[in-house]
mmCIF file of C-alpha atoms and ligand atoms in Angstrom:
data_model
loop_
_atom_site.group_PDB
_atom_site.id
_atom_site.type_symbol
_atom_site.label_atom_id
_atom_site.label_comp_id
_atom_site.label_asym_id
_atom_site.label_seq_id
_atom_site.Cartn_x
_atom_site.Cartn_y
_atom_site.Cartn_z
ATOM 1 C CA MET A 1 124.257 138.322 115.953
ATOM 2 C CA ALA A 2 127.414 139.459 113.995
ATOM 3 C CA PRO A 3 127.448 137.976 110.423
ATOM 4 C CA ASP A 4 130.393 135.667 111.168
ATOM 5 C CA GLN A 5 128.700 134.313 114.410
ATOM 6 C CA PRO A 6 127.197 130.730 114.255
ATOM 7 C CA ARG A 7 123.399 130.593 114.401
ATOM 8 C CA PRO A 8 122.033 130.430 117.976
ATOM 9 C CA VAL A 9 121.520 126.948 119.468
ATOM 10 C CA SER A 10 117.716 126.413 119.880
ATOM 11 C CA ILE A 11 116.891 124.901 123.118
ATOM 12 C CA LEU A 12 113.816 123.719 125.221
ATOM 13 C CA LEU A 13 114.648 123.895 128.958
ATOM 14 C CA ASP A 14 112.966 121.484 131.343
ATOM 15 C CA CYS A 15 113.554 122.476 134.855
ATOM 16 C CA ASP A 16 112.512 122.615 138.543
ATOM 17 C CA PRO A 17 113.292 126.168 139.728
ATOM 18 C CA GLY A 18 115.004 126.172 142.174
ATOM 19 C CA HIS A 19 117.727 128.837 142.694
ATOM 20 C CA ASP A 20 120.271 127.330 140.277
ATOM 21 C CA ASP A 21 117.633 126.546 137.579
ATOM 22 C CA ALA A 22 116.567 130.249 137.941
ATOM 23 C CA VAL A 23 120.183 131.401 137.108
ATOM 24 C CA ALA A 24 120.206 128.846 134.144
ATOM 25 C CA ILE A 25 117.054 130.524 132.801
ATOM 26 C CA LEU A 26 118.728 134.001 133.029
ATOM 27 C CA LEU A 27 121.894 132.741 131.369
ATOM 28 C CA ALA A 28 119.837 131.347 128.540
ATOM 29 C CA LEU A 29 117.959 134.495 128.055
ATOM 30 C CA GLY A 30 120.931 136.664 128.364
ATOM 31 C CA SER A 31 123.207 134.757 125.904
ATOM 32 C CA PRO A 32 122.878 135.542 122.184
ATOM 33 C CA GLN A 33 124.364 132.103 121.420
ATOM 34 C CA VAL A 34 121.223 130.394 122.733
ATOM 35 C CA ARG A 35 117.655 130.708 121.707
ATOM 36 C CA LEU A 36 115.142 129.628 124.345
ATOM 37 C CA LEU A 37 112.048 128.214 122.609
ATOM 38 C CA GLY A 38 110.208 127.404 125.779
ATOM 39 C CA ILE A 39 110.284 126.057 129.451
ATOM 40 C CA SER A 40 108.631 122.864 130.805
ATOM 41 C CA THR A 41 108.545 122.451 134.588
ATOM 42 C CA CYS A 42 108.907 119.378 136.811
ATOM 43 C CA PHE A 43 108.614 118.475 140.391
ATOM 44 C CA GLY A 44 111.875 118.337 142.172
ATOM 45 C CA ASN A 45 113.303 121.313 144.118
ATOM 46 C CA CYS A 46 109.554 121.835 145.051
ATOM 47 C CA ALA A 47 106.139 120.806 143.845
ATOM 48 C CA VAL A 48 105.515 121.294 140.123
ATOM 49 C CA GLU A 49 102.993 124.087 140.863
ATOM 50 C CA ASP A 50 105.626 125.934 142.707
ATOM 51 C CA ALA A 51 108.300 125.228 140.078
ATOM 52 C CA THR A 52 105.934 126.650 137.415
ATOM 53 C CA ARG A 53 105.118 129.718 139.294
ATOM 54 C CA ASN A 54 108.935 130.190 140.014
ATOM 55 C CA ALA A 55 109.762 129.904 136.390
ATOM 56 C CA GLN A 56 107.212 132.410 135.447
ATOM 57 C CA ARG A 57 108.478 134.778 138.055
ATOM 58 C CA VAL A 58 111.928 134.599 136.768
ATOM 59 C CA LEU A 59 110.717 135.325 133.269
ATOM 60 C CA ALA A 60 108.760 138.361 134.594
ATOM 61 C CA LEU A 61 111.971 139.445 136.281
ATOM 62 C CA ALA A 62 113.750 139.382 132.924
ATOM 63 C CA GLY A 63 110.877 140.937 131.116
ATOM 64 C CA ARG A 64 110.453 137.741 129.055
ATOM 65 C CA ALA A 65 106.818 136.690 129.767
ATOM 66 C CA ASP A 66 106.660 135.863 126.073
ATOM 67 C CA VAL A 67 108.622 132.646 126.627
ATOM 68 C CA PRO A 68 105.914 129.840 126.809
ATOM 69 C CA VAL A 69 105.908 127.697 130.041
ATOM 70 C CA ALA A 70 104.231 124.279 130.064
ATOM 71 C CA VAL A 71 103.375 122.426 133.400
ATOM 72 C CA GLY A 72 105.052 118.975 133.723
ATOM 73 C CA ALA A 73 105.161 116.000 135.971
ATOM 74 C CA ALA A 74 104.090 116.129 139.538
ATOM 75 C CA GLY A 75 105.965 112.890 140.427
ATOM 76 C CA PRO A 76 108.340 110.254 138.894
ATOM 77 C CA LEU A 77 107.537 107.509 136.469
ATOM 78 C CA VAL A 78 107.719 104.952 139.284
ATOM 79 C CA GLY A 79 107.885 105.386 143.097
ATOM 80 C CA ASP A 80 107.443 108.200 145.635
ATOM 81 C CA VAL A 81 107.870 111.878 145.045
ATOM 82 C CA ALA A 82 111.147 113.275 146.458
ATOM 83 C CA LEU A 83 111.260 117.049 146.876
ATOM 84 C CA GLY A 84 114.138 119.495 147.485
ATOM 85 C CA ASN A 85 112.416 122.184 149.616
ATOM 86 C CA TYR A 86 114.907 121.323 152.351
ATOM 87 C CA VAL A 87 117.455 123.185 150.046
ATOM 88 C CA HIS A 88 115.449 125.713 148.235
ATOM 89 C CA GLY A 89 112.886 126.724 150.828
ATOM 90 C CA VAL A 90 109.122 126.567 151.167
ATOM 91 C CA SER A 91 108.542 128.368 147.848
ATOM 92 C CA GLY A 92 111.261 126.421 146.020
ATOM 93 C CA LEU A 93 112.977 129.854 145.314
ATOM 94 C CA ASP A 94 113.178 131.522 148.759
ATOM 95 C CA GLY A 95 114.940 134.732 149.218
ATOM 96 C CA PRO A 96 114.226 138.156 147.619
ATOM 97 C CA PRO A 97 110.746 139.151 146.569
ATOM 98 C CA LEU A 98 109.970 138.470 142.903
ATOM 99 C CA PRO A 99 107.517 139.892 140.371
ATOM 100 C CA GLU A 100 104.152 137.995 140.129
ATOM 101 C CA PRO A 101 103.976 135.821 136.892
ATOM 102 C CA ALA A 102 102.991 138.022 133.895
ATOM 103 C CA ALA A 103 101.449 135.221 131.834
ATOM 104 C CA ASP A 104 99.598 131.843 132.308
ATOM 105 C CA PRO A 105 101.122 128.477 131.476
ATOM 106 C CA VAL A 106 100.182 127.129 128.088
ATOM 107 C CA ALA A 107 97.238 124.790 128.035
ATOM 108 C CA GLU A 108 99.232 121.805 126.913
ATOM 109 C CA ASP A 109 101.064 119.615 129.401
ATOM 110 C CA ALA A 110 104.830 119.490 129.214
ATOM 111 C CA VAL A 111 104.998 116.236 127.218
ATOM 112 C CA ALA A 112 102.564 117.521 124.537
ATOM 113 C CA PHE A 113 104.249 120.917 124.543
ATOM 114 C CA LEU A 114 107.769 119.489 124.008
ATOM 115 C CA ARG A 115 106.502 117.030 121.380
ATOM 116 C CA HIS A 116 104.866 119.849 119.420
ATOM 117 C CA ARG A 117 107.760 122.193 119.611
ATOM 118 C CA LEU A 118 110.154 119.534 118.513
ATOM 119 C CA LEU A 119 108.027 118.473 115.628
ATOM 120 C CA GLU A 120 107.408 121.865 114.305
ATOM 121 C CA ALA A 121 111.024 123.106 114.614
ATOM 122 C CA ALA A 122 112.832 123.545 111.350
ATOM 123 C CA GLU A 123 115.889 121.578 112.667
ATOM 124 C CA PRO A 124 116.601 119.355 115.625
ATOM 125 C CA VAL A 125 116.273 121.085 119.129
ATOM 126 C CA THR A 126 118.619 120.737 122.159
ATOM 127 C CA LEU A 127 116.608 119.545 125.173
ATOM 128 C CA VAL A 128 118.332 120.760 128.388
ATOM 129 C CA VAL A 129 117.067 119.113 131.547
ATOM 130 C CA THR A 130 118.046 120.526 134.956
ATOM 131 C CA GLY A 131 115.578 118.665 137.250
ATOM 132 C CA PRO A 132 114.390 115.043 137.326
ATOM 133 C CA MET A 133 114.219 113.535 133.897
ATOM 134 C CA THR A 134 110.551 112.597 134.084
ATOM 135 C CA ASN A 135 109.143 114.784 131.285
ATOM 136 C CA ALA A 136 111.964 113.741 128.902
ATOM 137 C CA GLY A 137 111.600 110.153 129.831
ATOM 138 C CA ARG A 138 107.801 110.147 129.303
ATOM 139 C CA LEU A 139 108.196 111.914 126.040
ATOM 140 C CA LEU A 140 110.707 109.390 124.624
ATOM 141 C CA ARG A 141 108.775 106.480 126.081
ATOM 142 C CA ASP A 142 105.394 107.535 124.648
ATOM 143 C CA HIS A 143 106.517 109.336 121.532
ATOM 144 C CA PRO A 144 109.770 107.631 120.196
ATOM 145 C CA GLU A 145 109.080 109.401 116.876
ATOM 146 C CA VAL A 146 110.482 112.677 118.237
ATOM 147 C CA ALA A 147 113.976 111.180 119.048
ATOM 148 C CA ASP A 148 115.407 112.338 115.696
ATOM 149 C CA ARG A 149 113.975 115.781 116.379
ATOM 150 C CA ILE A 150 116.282 116.081 119.425
ATOM 151 C CA ALA A 151 119.711 117.234 118.664
ATOM 152 C CA GLU A 152 120.881 116.157 122.116
ATOM 153 C CA VAL A 153 119.798 115.896 125.677
ATOM 154 C CA VAL A 154 122.138 117.947 127.939
ATOM 155 C CA PHE A 155 121.315 117.219 131.617
ATOM 156 C CA MET A 156 122.440 118.224 135.059
ATOM 157 C CA GLY A 157 122.242 115.124 137.093
ATOM 158 C CA GLY A 158 124.172 112.221 138.555
ATOM 159 C CA SER A 159 127.892 112.147 139.321
ATOM 160 C CA THR A 160 131.076 110.270 138.663
ATOM 161 C CA GLU A 161 131.729 110.273 142.314
ATOM 162 C CA ARG A 162 129.474 110.747 145.344
ATOM 163 C CA GLY A 163 125.901 112.045 145.596
ATOM 164 C CA ASN A 164 124.086 114.671 147.540
ATOM 165 C CA HIS A 165 120.414 113.550 148.207
ATOM 166 C CA THR A 166 122.006 110.293 149.388
ATOM 167 C CA PRO A 167 125.615 109.513 149.850
ATOM 168 C CA THR A 168 125.722 108.029 146.361
ATOM 169 C CA ALA A 169 122.826 109.476 144.480
ATOM 170 C CA GLU A 170 122.525 113.047 143.113
ATOM 171 C CA PHE A 171 118.990 114.579 143.532
ATOM 172 C CA ASN A 172 117.827 114.678 140.048
ATOM 173 C CA THR A 173 118.677 111.208 139.134
ATOM 174 C CA TYR A 174 117.426 109.885 142.592
ATOM 175 C CA ALA A 175 114.078 111.678 141.994
ATOM 176 C CA ASP A 176 113.428 109.671 138.811
ATOM 177 C CA PRO A 177 115.977 106.967 137.913
ATOM 178 C CA GLU A 178 113.635 105.125 135.603
ATOM 179 C CA ALA A 179 113.190 108.201 133.418
ATOM 180 C CA LEU A 180 116.923 108.687 133.080
ATOM 181 C CA ASP A 181 117.171 104.969 132.162
ATOM 182 C CA VAL A 182 114.691 105.538 129.312
ATOM 183 C CA VAL A 183 116.772 108.461 128.027
ATOM 184 C CA LEU A 184 120.118 106.643 128.375
ATOM 185 C CA ARG A 185 118.613 103.673 126.351
ATOM 186 C CA SER A 186 116.820 105.920 123.829
ATOM 187 C CA GLY A 187 119.678 106.274 121.380
ATOM 188 C CA VAL A 188 119.449 110.022 121.769
ATOM 189 C CA GLN A 189 122.825 111.797 122.120
ATOM 190 C CA VAL A 190 123.277 112.573 125.812
ATOM 191 C CA ARG A 191 125.665 114.919 127.591
ATOM 192 C CA MET A 192 125.818 114.460 131.418
ATOM 193 C CA VAL A 193 126.767 117.307 133.780
ATOM 194 C CA GLY A 194 127.143 115.751 137.148
ATOM 195 C CA LEU A 195 128.064 116.861 140.560
ATOM 196 C CA ASN A 196 131.760 116.068 139.861
ATOM 197 C CA LEU A 197 131.572 118.998 137.352
ATOM 198 C CA THR A 198 129.172 121.335 139.068
ATOM 199 C CA HIS A 199 131.026 121.278 142.325
ATOM 200 C CA GLN A 200 133.617 123.224 140.411
ATOM 201 C CA ALA A 201 131.034 126.066 139.871
ATOM 202 C CA LEU A 202 131.137 127.611 143.229
ATOM 203 C CA ALA A 203 129.506 131.093 143.811
ATOM 204 C CA THR A 204 132.404 132.403 145.916
ATOM 205 C CA PRO A 205 132.117 135.774 147.737
ATOM 206 C CA GLU A 206 134.037 137.367 144.760
ATOM 207 C CA VAL A 207 131.436 135.917 142.375
ATOM 208 C CA VAL A 208 128.582 137.001 144.509
ATOM 209 C CA GLU A 209 130.110 140.539 144.678
ATOM 210 C CA ARG A 210 130.301 140.664 140.831
ATOM 211 C CA MET A 211 126.538 139.896 140.773
ATOM 212 C CA ARG A 212 125.798 142.543 143.301
ATOM 213 C CA ALA A 213 127.793 145.049 141.419
ATOM 214 C CA ILE A 214 125.506 144.679 138.379
ATOM 215 C CA PRO A 215 123.393 147.870 138.687
ATOM 216 C CA THR A 216 120.053 146.083 138.041
ATOM 217 C CA GLY A 217 117.238 144.266 139.913
ATOM 218 C CA ILE A 218 118.475 141.053 138.324
ATOM 219 C CA GLY A 219 122.059 141.461 139.653
ATOM 220 C CA ARG A 220 120.724 142.174 143.235
ATOM 221 C CA THR A 221 118.302 139.247 142.956
ATOM 222 C CA CYS A 222 120.898 136.759 141.863
ATOM 223 C CA ALA A 223 123.248 137.937 144.636
ATOM 224 C CA ALA A 224 120.441 137.321 147.255
ATOM 225 C CA TRP A 225 119.667 133.983 145.754
ATOM 226 C CA MET A 226 123.261 132.939 146.323
ATOM 227 C CA GLY A 227 122.928 133.952 149.881
ATOM 228 C CA PHE A 228 119.870 131.712 150.563
ATOM 229 C CA PHE A 229 121.375 128.860 148.385
ATOM 230 C CA GLY A 230 124.762 129.265 150.130
ATOM 231 C CA ASP A 231 123.277 129.142 153.565
ATOM 232 C CA SER A 232 121.440 125.849 152.642
ATOM 233 C CA TYR A 233 124.719 124.371 151.287
ATOM 234 C CA HIS A 234 126.720 125.361 154.328
ATOM 235 C CA ARG A 235 124.080 123.872 156.709
ATOM 236 C CA LEU A 236 123.428 120.713 154.829
ATOM 237 C CA TRP A 237 126.859 119.880 153.265
ATOM 238 C CA GLU A 238 129.364 122.307 154.892
ATOM 239 C CA PHE A 239 130.174 124.015 151.632
ATOM 240 C CA ASP A 240 131.754 127.494 152.095
ATOM 241 C CA SER A 241 130.284 128.576 148.791
ATOM 242 C CA PRO A 242 127.334 127.052 146.916
ATOM 243 C CA PRO A 243 127.855 125.019 143.639
ATOM 244 C CA VAL A 244 125.628 126.556 141.072
ATOM 245 C CA HIS A 245 124.775 123.450 139.141
ATOM 246 C CA ASP A 246 122.208 124.020 136.417
ATOM 247 C CA PRO A 247 123.714 126.941 134.417
ATOM 248 C CA CYS A 248 126.633 124.682 133.600
ATOM 249 C CA THR A 249 124.407 122.859 131.084
ATOM 250 C CA ILE A 250 123.599 126.227 129.361
ATOM 251 C CA ALA A 251 127.228 127.535 129.540
ATOM 252 C CA ALA A 252 128.312 124.357 127.574
ATOM 253 C CA LEU A 253 126.054 125.634 124.753
ATOM 254 C CA VAL A 254 127.099 129.250 125.019
ATOM 255 C CA ASP A 255 130.893 128.424 124.901
ATOM 256 C CA PRO A 256 131.800 124.854 123.963
ATOM 257 C CA GLU A 257 135.313 125.312 125.417
ATOM 258 C CA VAL A 258 134.061 125.974 129.010
ATOM 259 C CA ILE A 259 133.739 122.255 129.841
ATOM 260 C CA GLU A 260 135.888 119.187 128.979
ATOM 261 C CA TRP A 261 134.144 115.936 128.176
ATOM 262 C CA ARG A 262 134.900 112.380 128.385
ATOM 263 C CA GLU A 263 132.912 109.597 126.419
ATOM 264 C CA ALA A 264 131.671 106.776 128.821
ATOM 265 C CA PHE A 265 129.115 104.098 129.317
ATOM 266 C CA VAL A 266 126.609 105.444 131.807
ATOM 267 C CA ALA A 267 124.053 103.476 133.794
ATOM 268 C CA VAL A 268 121.677 104.314 136.627
ATOM 269 C CA GLU A 269 120.891 102.013 139.528
ATOM 270 C CA LEU A 270 117.171 101.244 139.739
ATOM 271 C CA ASP A 271 117.135 98.461 142.396
ATOM 272 C CA GLY A 272 119.788 99.142 144.999
ATOM 273 C CA THR A 273 118.421 99.182 148.579
ATOM 274 C CA TRP A 274 120.997 102.027 149.394
ATOM 275 C CA THR A 275 122.092 102.898 145.917
ATOM 276 C CA ARG A 276 118.918 103.672 143.901
ATOM 277 C CA GLY A 277 119.364 106.607 141.670
ATOM 278 C CA THR A 278 123.155 106.366 141.679
ATOM 279 C CA THR A 279 124.732 106.858 138.257
ATOM 280 C CA VAL A 280 127.529 104.432 137.339
ATOM 281 C CA VAL A 281 129.906 106.145 134.989
ATOM 282 C CA ASP A 282 132.529 103.924 133.296
ATOM 283 C CA LEU A 283 135.269 106.423 132.384
ATOM 284 C CA HIS A 284 137.901 103.759 131.957
ATOM 285 C CA ARG A 285 135.936 101.078 129.947
ATOM 286 C CA ARG A 286 135.813 98.506 132.710
ATOM 287 C CA TYR A 287 132.658 97.113 131.110
ATOM 288 C CA PRO A 288 134.005 96.754 127.474
ATOM 289 C CA ASP A 289 130.851 94.999 126.318
ATOM 290 C CA GLN A 290 128.738 98.055 127.281
ATOM 291 C CA PRO A 291 128.370 100.752 124.565
ATOM 292 C CA VAL A 292 129.448 104.295 125.119
ATOM 293 C CA ASN A 293 126.106 106.166 125.487
ATOM 294 C CA ALA A 294 127.125 109.590 126.863
ATOM 295 C CA GLN A 295 129.628 112.330 127.022
ATOM 296 C CA VAL A 296 130.280 113.166 130.584
ATOM 297 C CA ALA A 297 131.561 116.510 131.766
ATOM 298 C CA VAL A 298 134.830 116.193 133.798
ATOM 299 C CA ARG A 299 136.481 119.688 133.928
ATOM 300 C CA LEU A 300 135.060 123.240 134.219
ATOM 301 C CA ASP A 301 136.919 126.535 133.346
ATOM 302 C CA ALA A 302 135.390 128.222 136.282
ATOM 303 C CA ASP A 303 136.647 131.725 135.385
ATOM 304 C CA ARG A 304 135.126 131.448 131.855
ATOM 305 C CA TYR A 305 131.890 130.009 133.295
ATOM 306 C CA TRP A 306 131.428 132.951 135.700
ATOM 307 C CA ASP A 307 132.336 135.424 132.987
ATOM 308 C CA LEU A 308 129.575 133.985 130.935
ATOM 309 C CA VAL A 309 127.051 134.169 133.593
ATOM 310 C CA ILE A 310 127.936 137.754 134.677
ATOM 311 C CA ASP A 311 127.992 138.880 131.024
ATOM 312 C CA ALA A 312 124.538 137.410 130.548
ATOM 313 C CA LEU A 313 123.128 139.010 133.649
ATOM 314 C CA HIS A 314 124.538 142.455 132.497
ATOM 315 C CA ARG A 315 123.027 141.862 129.079
ATOM 316 C CA LEU A 316 119.453 141.376 130.505
ATOM 317 C CA GLY A 317 119.458 144.814 132.086
ATOM 318 C CA ASP A 318 116.270 145.481 133.979
ATOM 319 C CA ALA A 319 112.772 144.459 132.881
ATOM 320 C CA PRO A 320 111.055 147.259 131.221
HETATM 321 O O1 LIG B 1 121.543 117.984 142.697
HETATM 322 C C1 LIG B 1 121.447 119.308 142.121
HETATM 323 C C2 LIG B 1 120.303 119.298 141.275
HETATM 324 O O2 LIG B 1 119.143 119.103 141.957
HETATM 325 C C3 LIG B 1 120.095 120.773 140.573
HETATM 326 O O3 LIG B 1 119.543 120.759 139.392
HETATM 327 C C4 LIG B 1 119.195 121.435 141.569
HETATM 328 O O4 LIG B 1 118.487 122.423 141.036
HETATM 329 C C5 LIG B 1 118.238 120.208 141.987
HETATM 330 O O5 LIG B 1 117.299 120.144 140.896
HETATM 331 CA CA1 LIG B 2 117.308 121.818 139.000
#
């Protein structure tokens, strides 16, 4: 880092790779503004065993098997397991062949791993969550003493508008609404990156061509991932180009200007017959007695976003 550059933001990434989680991992690894301390995995796009293997394969692809990976929750705090293989394929990261994992997961489970990394860090760490909130919810429920070691939770989930997994609920918040409720009530600073934002992060043919033009295996792999992911989004939700959700959380830490935020009271529905997992985002203070508890992403500078992603992929080069 140049001497006048701010120190990198230290992060722990809790994820369910997943094509867009995989790009988020590469964005974090390829951005000098971010220091990835470790990854914890969660059920979501696929079973947690598959999400763990996928995270390790992405790290092997980037030549970063040194990044520790901890295995997390196989299901939500309450209720049934919802999986997203219908979007991400049988493996959870279908598409091009990937290197085999080059290391084993750490012996600790995700909650113990996150707790230890937070307590041993010299200063508070940013917790980025791009899958169901289960690991973070369990961490804050069972170990509230770590709350002041978390600089903020930046999560991809929910929406100020409609859902995707159900007409009103986004997948990550649908998969474990109780865990999100714990985090929203914890007093930890929260930034929410919902579908209303990530649907501005479309991997258009021009973006995919920029990925493909990167003369490395990483560039070709990301372009191929967009192909599979794009086919799913066209088949399921009639998108012409897929919204690449999860890297938006990392981009906000790489370049604070890339996203515009609004403060709001945010709640998650736990009981609705048709609306369980829906986020209620009060952008206009219609519940004046409810406290503001989150910053909500509302506008993306898509050109800057994709420049950040492409620059990071270039910086990674090819695994040694
Ligand atoms: O609804 C989109 C979110 O659910 C993304 O994080 C995607 O990876 C899945 O986890
Ligand atoms: Ca995800």
